[in-house]
Amino acid sequence: QVQLVESGGGLVQPGGSLRLSCVASGINFRLYTMSWYRHAPGKQRELVARISSFGSTNYADNVKGRFTIFRDNINPMMYLQMNSLRPEDTAVYFCNANWDVEYWGQGTQVTVSS
């Protein structure tokens, strides 16, 4: 059974940092492209960051320079380090794994507010 479980969300003040984690089980993790998406109320779901099986990364323009995606193929886990958080980063963040089949986690809430 495939599971993607996110953690690390919470309430943080503007300018603060959070690190999200996604632990994967039931898949050959090193083969999968891994991504973070987010969904804010009243907005469409958007891709935040992606990391390929080879480690190449790409980011949404509005998080470049603030967020870093990385992965650990041995454990296997994926992370999103989020710095300089803004109120507009408030959303539910989802872990996504994509190769032959696409899988989603349940999401973790990130709220940026003073």
mmCIF file of N, CA, C and O in Angstrom, residues 12-73:
data_model
loop_
_atom_site.group_PDB
_atom_site.id
_atom_site.type_symbol
_atom_site.label_atom_id
_atom_site.label_comp_id
_atom_site.label_asym_id
_atom_site.label_seq_id
_atom_site.Cartn_x
_atom_site.Cartn_y
_atom_site.Cartn_z
ATOM 1 N N VAL A 12 2.967 30.192 11.739
ATOM 2 C CA VAL A 12 4.238 30.901 11.822
ATOM 3 C C VAL A 12 4.007 32.369 11.477
ATOM 4 O O VAL A 12 3.109 32.689 10.684
ATOM 5 N N GLN A 13 4.809 33.237 12.070
ATOM 6 C CA GLN A 13 4.693 34.664 11.777
ATOM 7 C C GLN A 13 5.346 34.994 10.442
ATOM 8 O O GLN A 13 6.248 34.278 9.991
ATOM 9 N N PRO A 14 4.897 36.059 9.808
ATOM 10 C CA PRO A 14 5.567 36.488 8.566
ATOM 11 C C PRO A 14 7.064 36.672 8.797
ATOM 12 O O PRO A 14 7.488 37.199 9.840
ATOM 13 N N GLY A 15 7.834 36.192 7.828
ATOM 14 C CA GLY A 15 9.283 36.226 7.945
ATOM 15 C C GLY A 15 9.870 34.995 8.584
ATOM 16 O O GLY A 15 11.103 34.819 8.564
ATOM 17 N N GLY A 16 9.043 34.141 9.122
ATOM 18 C CA GLY A 16 9.511 32.932 9.781
ATOM 19 C C GLY A 16 9.792 31.797 8.817
ATOM 20 O O GLY A 16 9.693 31.956 7.594
ATOM 21 N N SER A 17 10.148 30.658 9.395
ATOM 22 C CA SER A 17 10.530 29.488 8.607
ATOM 23 C C SER A 17 9.806 28.249 9.095
ATOM 24 O O SER A 17 9.443 28.147 10.277
ATOM 25 N N LEU A 18 9.615 27.328 8.172
ATOM 26 C CA LEU A 18 9.098 26.000 8.476
ATOM 27 C C LEU A 18 9.788 25.007 7.556
ATOM 28 O O LEU A 18 10.187 25.366 6.439
ATOM 29 N N ARG A 19 9.877 23.774 8.024
ATOM 30 C CA ARG A 19 10.366 22.702 7.162
ATOM 31 C C ARG A 19 9.292 21.625 7.094
ATOM 32 O O ARG A 19 8.921 21.046 8.123
ATOM 33 N N LEU A 20 8.803 21.381 5.904
ATOM 34 C CA LEU A 20 7.833 20.313 5.682
ATOM 35 C C LEU A 20 8.568 19.025 5.319
ATOM 36 O O LEU A 20 9.606 19.060 4.646
ATOM 37 N N SER A 21 7.996 17.916 5.750
ATOM 38 C CA SER A 21 8.547 16.609 5.439
ATOM 39 C C SER A 21 7.472 15.737 4.809
ATOM 40 O O SER A 21 6.284 15.875 5.115
ATOM 41 N N CYS A 22 7.905 14.856 3.938
ATOM 42 C CA CYS A 22 7.014 13.871 3.331
ATOM 43 C C CYS A 22 7.732 12.529 3.378
ATOM 44 O O CYS A 22 8.811 12.382 2.804
ATOM 45 N N VAL A 23 7.126 11.578 4.067
ATOM 46 C CA VAL A 23 7.700 10.240 4.114
ATOM 47 C C VAL A 23 6.895 9.348 3.190
ATOM 48 O O VAL A 23 5.665 9.368 3.211
ATOM 49 N N ALA A 24 7.603 8.596 2.350
ATOM 50 C CA ALA A 24 6.950 7.752 1.355
ATOM 51 C C ALA A 24 7.155 6.279 1.701
ATOM 52 O O ALA A 24 8.239 5.881 2.144
ATOM 53 N N SER A 25 6.127 5.490 1.469
ATOM 54 C CA SER A 25 6.244 4.048 1.652
ATOM 55 C C SER A 25 5.438 3.357 0.558
ATOM 56 O O SER A 25 4.476 3.910 0.027
ATOM 57 N N GLY A 26 5.868 2.161 0.207
ATOM 58 C CA GLY A 26 5.145 1.384 -0.790
ATOM 59 C C GLY A 26 5.509 1.679 -2.227
ATOM 60 O O GLY A 26 4.873 1.145 -3.145
ATOM 61 N N ILE A 27 6.498 2.540 -2.457
ATOM 62 C CA ILE A 27 6.949 2.842 -3.810
ATOM 63 C C ILE A 27 8.464 2.745 -3.866
ATOM 64 O O ILE A 27 9.144 2.861 -2.838
ATOM 65 N N ASN A 28 8.968 2.558 -5.089
ATOM 66 C CA ASN A 28 10.419 2.614 -5.297
ATOM 67 C C ASN A 28 10.782 4.093 -5.413
ATOM 68 O O ASN A 28 10.866 4.665 -6.498
ATOM 69 N N PHE A 29 10.982 4.701 -4.275
ATOM 70 C CA PHE A 29 11.054 6.155 -4.143
ATOM 71 C C PHE A 29 12.056 6.786 -5.110
ATOM 72 O O PHE A 29 11.773 7.840 -5.698
ATOM 73 N N ARG A 30 13.197 6.178 -5.295
ATOM 74 C CA ARG A 30 14.255 6.823 -6.078
ATOM 75 C C ARG A 30 13.855 6.985 -7.549
ATOM 76 O O ARG A 30 14.474 7.762 -8.272
ATOM 77 N N LEU A 31 12.817 6.278 -8.013
ATOM 78 C CA LEU A 31 12.378 6.394 -9.399
ATOM 79 C C LEU A 31 11.419 7.558 -9.624
ATOM 80 O O LEU A 31 11.206 7.989 -10.763
ATOM 81 N N TYR A 32 10.853 8.077 -8.545
ATOM 82 C CA TYR A 32 9.760 9.030 -8.655
ATOM 83 C C TYR A 32 10.232 10.477 -8.669
ATOM 84 O O TYR A 32 11.139 10.856 -7.903
ATOM 85 N N THR A 33 9.606 11.262 -9.515
ATOM 86 C CA THR A 33 9.689 12.708 -9.396
ATOM 87 C C THR A 33 8.783 13.120 -8.235
ATOM 88 O O THR A 33 7.628 12.703 -8.156
ATOM 89 N N MET A 34 9.329 13.909 -7.340
ATOM 90 C CA MET A 34 8.603 14.313 -6.139
ATOM 91 C C MET A 34 8.333 15.814 -6.196
ATOM 92 O O MET A 34 9.177 16.604 -6.625
ATOM 93 N N SER A 35 7.161 16.178 -5.738
ATOM 94 C CA SER A 35 6.754 17.588 -5.817
ATOM 95 C C SER A 35 5.992 17.995 -4.565
ATOM 96 O O SER A 35 5.410 17.156 -3.872
ATOM 97 N N TRP A 36 6.009 19.292 -4.321
ATOM 98 C CA TRP A 36 5.128 19.925 -3.344
ATOM 99 C C TRP A 36 4.146 20.805 -4.117
ATOM 100 O O TRP A 36 4.564 21.619 -4.954
ATOM 101 N N TYR A 37 2.881 20.644 -3.808
ATOM 102 C CA TYR A 37 1.826 21.513 -4.312
ATOM 103 C C TYR A 37 1.177 22.198 -3.113
ATOM 104 O O TYR A 37 1.302 21.744 -1.975
ATOM 105 N N ARG A 38 0.463 23.265 -3.395
ATOM 106 C CA ARG A 38 -0.313 23.889 -2.333
ATOM 107 C C ARG A 38 -1.665 24.343 -2.871
ATOM 108 O O ARG A 38 -1.817 24.626 -4.060
ATOM 109 N N HIS A 39 -2.611 24.410 -1.947
ATOM 110 C CA HIS A 39 -3.967 24.806 -2.305
ATOM 111 C C HIS A 39 -4.476 25.760 -1.234
ATOM 112 O O HIS A 39 -4.627 25.360 -0.070
ATOM 113 N N ALA A 40 -4.689 26.986 -1.644
ATOM 114 C CA ALA A 40 -5.210 27.996 -0.737
ATOM 115 C C ALA A 40 -6.699 28.201 -1.004
ATOM 116 O O ALA A 40 -7.161 28.017 -2.147
ATOM 117 N N PRO A 41 -7.452 28.585 0.002
ATOM 118 C CA PRO A 41 -8.894 28.802 -0.184
ATOM 119 C C PRO A 41 -9.164 29.814 -1.288
ATOM 120 O O PRO A 41 -8.541 30.882 -1.345
ATOM 121 N N GLY A 42 -10.057 29.458 -2.198
ATOM 122 C CA GLY A 42 -10.430 30.366 -3.264
ATOM 123 C C GLY A 42 -9.448 30.434 -4.421
ATOM 124 O O GLY A 42 -9.641 31.224 -5.349
ATOM 125 N N LYS A 43 -8.402 29.631 -4.355
ATOM 126 C CA LYS A 43 -7.388 29.630 -5.415
ATOM 127 C C LYS A 43 -7.242 28.231 -5.985
ATOM 128 O O LYS A 43 -7.620 27.244 -5.366
ATOM 129 N N GLN A 44 -6.631 28.162 -7.167
ATOM 130 C CA GLN A 44 -6.337 26.863 -7.750
ATOM 131 C C GLN A 44 -5.115 26.256 -7.091
ATOM 132 O O GLN A 44 -4.222 26.970 -6.602
ATOM 133 N N ARG A 45 -5.080 24.936 -7.096
ATOM 134 C CA ARG A 45 -3.884 24.253 -6.615
ATOM 135 C C ARG A 45 -2.708 24.643 -7.501
ATOM 136 O O ARG A 45 -2.844 24.719 -8.721
ATOM 137 N N GLU A 46 -1.551 24.877 -6.884
ATOM 138 C CA GLU A 46 -0.388 25.273 -7.669
ATOM 139 C C GLU A 46 0.832 24.445 -7.282
ATOM 140 O O GLU A 46 0.996 24.046 -6.123
ATOM 141 N N LEU A 47 1.683 24.248 -8.269
ATOM 142 C CA LEU A 47 2.956 23.581 -8.027
ATOM 143 C C LEU A 47 3.886 24.553 -7.316
ATOM 144 O O LEU A 47 4.063 25.683 -7.763
ATOM 145 N N VAL A 48 4.475 24.114 -6.233
ATOM 146 C CA VAL A 48 5.409 24.937 -5.472
ATOM 147 C C VAL A 48 6.849 24.624 -5.871
ATOM 148 O O VAL A 48 7.628 25.522 -6.193
ATOM 149 N N ALA A 49 7.190 23.340 -5.865
ATOM 150 C CA ALA A 49 8.554 22.931 -6.176
ATOM 151 C C ALA A 49 8.548 21.467 -6.581
ATOM 152 O O ALA A 49 7.676 20.700 -6.147
ATOM 153 N N ARG A 50 9.540 21.108 -7.397
ATOM 154 C CA ARG A 50 9.647 19.760 -7.913
ATOM 155 C C ARG A 50 11.104 19.335 -7.910
ATOM 156 O O ARG A 50 11.993 20.139 -8.175
ATOM 157 N N ILE A 51 11.330 18.052 -7.622
ATOM 158 C CA ILE A 51 12.679 17.506 -7.677
ATOM 159 C C ILE A 51 12.618 16.178 -8.408
ATOM 160 O O ILE A 51 11.826 15.298 -8.057
ATOM 161 N N SER A 52 13.442 16.039 -9.416
ATOM 162 C CA SER A 52 13.436 14.820 -10.207
ATOM 163 C C SER A 52 14.161 13.699 -9.482
ATOM 164 O O SER A 52 14.803 13.903 -8.445
ATOM 165 N N SER A 53 14.080 12.509 -10.078
ATOM 166 C CA SER A 53 14.791 11.370 -9.502
ATOM 167 C C SER A 53 16.297 11.594 -9.531
ATOM 168 O O SER A 53 17.029 10.999 -8.734
ATOM 169 N N PHE A 54 16.751 12.473 -10.418
ATOM 170 C CA PHE A 54 18.181 12.768 -10.520
ATOM 171 C C PHE A 54 18.588 13.947 -9.656
ATOM 172 O O PHE A 54 19.773 14.263 -9.570
ATOM 173 N N GLY A 55 17.590 14.606 -9.041
ATOM 174 C CA GLY A 55 17.916 15.706 -8.146
ATOM 175 C C GLY A 55 17.800 17.088 -8.747
ATOM 176 O O GLY A 55 18.086 18.079 -8.068
ATOM 177 N N SER A 56 17.387 17.192 -9.995
ATOM 178 C CA SER A 56 17.199 18.520 -10.569
ATOM 179 C C SER A 56 15.906 19.123 -10.026
ATOM 180 O O SER A 56 14.933 18.404 -9.786
ATOM 181 N N THR A 57 15.933 20.415 -9.832
ATOM 182 C CA THR A 57 14.819 21.089 -9.159
ATOM 183 C C THR A 57 14.244 22.217 -10.011
ATOM 184 O O THR A 57 14.938 22.790 -10.854
ATOM 185 N N ASN A 58 12.994 22.514 -9.764
ATOM 186 C CA ASN A 58 12.409 23.730 -10.295
ATOM 187 C C ASN A 58 11.370 24.244 -9.305
ATOM 188 O O ASN A 58 10.818 23.472 -8.510
ATOM 189 N N TYR A 59 11.158 25.553 -9.350
ATOM 190 C CA TYR A 59 10.332 26.239 -8.363
ATOM 191 C C TYR A 59 9.348 27.189 -9.038
ATOM 192 O O TYR A 59 9.622 27.745 -10.101
ATOM 193 N N ALA A 60 8.241 27.393 -8.356
ATOM 194 C CA ALA A 60 7.331 28.453 -8.771
ATOM 195 C C ALA A 60 8.041 29.791 -8.582
ATOM 196 O O ALA A 60 8.842 29.954 -7.654
ATOM 197 N N ASP A 61 7.740 30.745 -9.457
ATOM 198 C CA ASP A 61 8.420 32.034 -9.397
ATOM 199 C C ASP A 61 8.230 32.706 -8.040
ATOM 200 O O ASP A 61 9.140 33.386 -7.544
ATOM 201 N N ASN A 62 7.064 32.520 -7.431
ATOM 202 C CA ASN A 62 6.782 33.252 -6.202
ATOM 203 C C ASN A 62 7.429 32.635 -4.958
ATOM 204 O O ASN A 62 7.269 33.176 -3.858
ATOM 205 N N VAL A 63 8.168 31.536 -5.125
ATOM 206 C CA VAL A 63 8.888 30.971 -3.974
ATOM 207 C C VAL A 63 10.391 30.887 -4.221
ATOM 208 O O VAL A 63 11.141 30.521 -3.307
ATOM 209 N N LYS A 64 10.826 31.201 -5.431
ATOM 210 C CA LYS A 64 12.262 31.123 -5.733
ATOM 211 C C LYS A 64 13.067 31.997 -4.789
ATOM 212 O O LYS A 64 12.689 33.143 -4.518
ATOM 213 N N GLY A 65 14.144 31.420 -4.301
ATOM 214 C CA GLY A 65 15.003 32.157 -3.386
ATOM 215 C C GLY A 65 14.564 32.078 -1.934
ATOM 216 O O GLY A 65 15.301 32.475 -1.041
ATOM 217 N N ARG A 66 13.365 31.576 -1.694
ATOM 218 C CA ARG A 66 12.854 31.449 -0.319
ATOM 219 C C ARG A 66 12.667 29.991 0.096
ATOM 220 O O ARG A 66 12.864 29.653 1.267
ATOM 221 N N PHE A 67 12.277 29.152 -0.850
ATOM 222 C CA PHE A 67 11.999 27.739 -0.566
ATOM 223 C C PHE A 67 13.069 26.866 -1.199
ATOM 224 O O PHE A 67 13.585 27.176 -2.286
ATOM 225 N N THR A 68 13.362 25.749 -0.538
ATOM 226 C CA THR A 68 14.309 24.772 -1.071
ATOM 227 C C THR A 68 13.712 23.380 -0.930
ATOM 228 O O THR A 68 13.307 22.994 0.175
ATOM 229 N N ILE A 69 13.692 22.651 -2.025
ATOM 230 C CA ILE A 69 13.211 21.270 -2.009
ATOM 231 C C ILE A 69 14.419 20.342 -2.042
ATOM 232 O O ILE A 69 15.396 20.606 -2.747
ATOM 233 N N PHE A 70 14.379 19.289 -1.258
ATOM 234 C CA PHE A 70 15.428 18.284 -1.317
ATOM 235 C C PHE A 70 14.872 16.932 -0.904
ATOM 236 O O PHE A 70 13.781 16.849 -0.333
ATOM 237 N N ARG A 71 15.621 15.913 -1.230
ATOM 238 C CA ARG A 71 15.143 14.563 -0.999
ATOM 239 C C ARG A 71 16.252 13.680 -0.441
ATOM 240 O O ARG A 71 17.433 13.954 -0.657
ATOM 241 N N ASP A 72 15.825 12.636 0.235
ATOM 242 C CA ASP A 72 16.729 11.634 0.780
ATOM 243 C C ASP A 72 16.260 10.292 0.247
ATOM 244 O O ASP A 72 15.249 9.762 0.720
ATOM 245 N N ASN A 73 16.959 9.763 -0.737
ATOM 246 C CA ASN A 73 16.515 8.525 -1.380
ATOM 247 C C ASN A 73 16.763 7.293 -0.515
ATOM 248 O O ASN A 73 16.231 6.225 -0.800
#
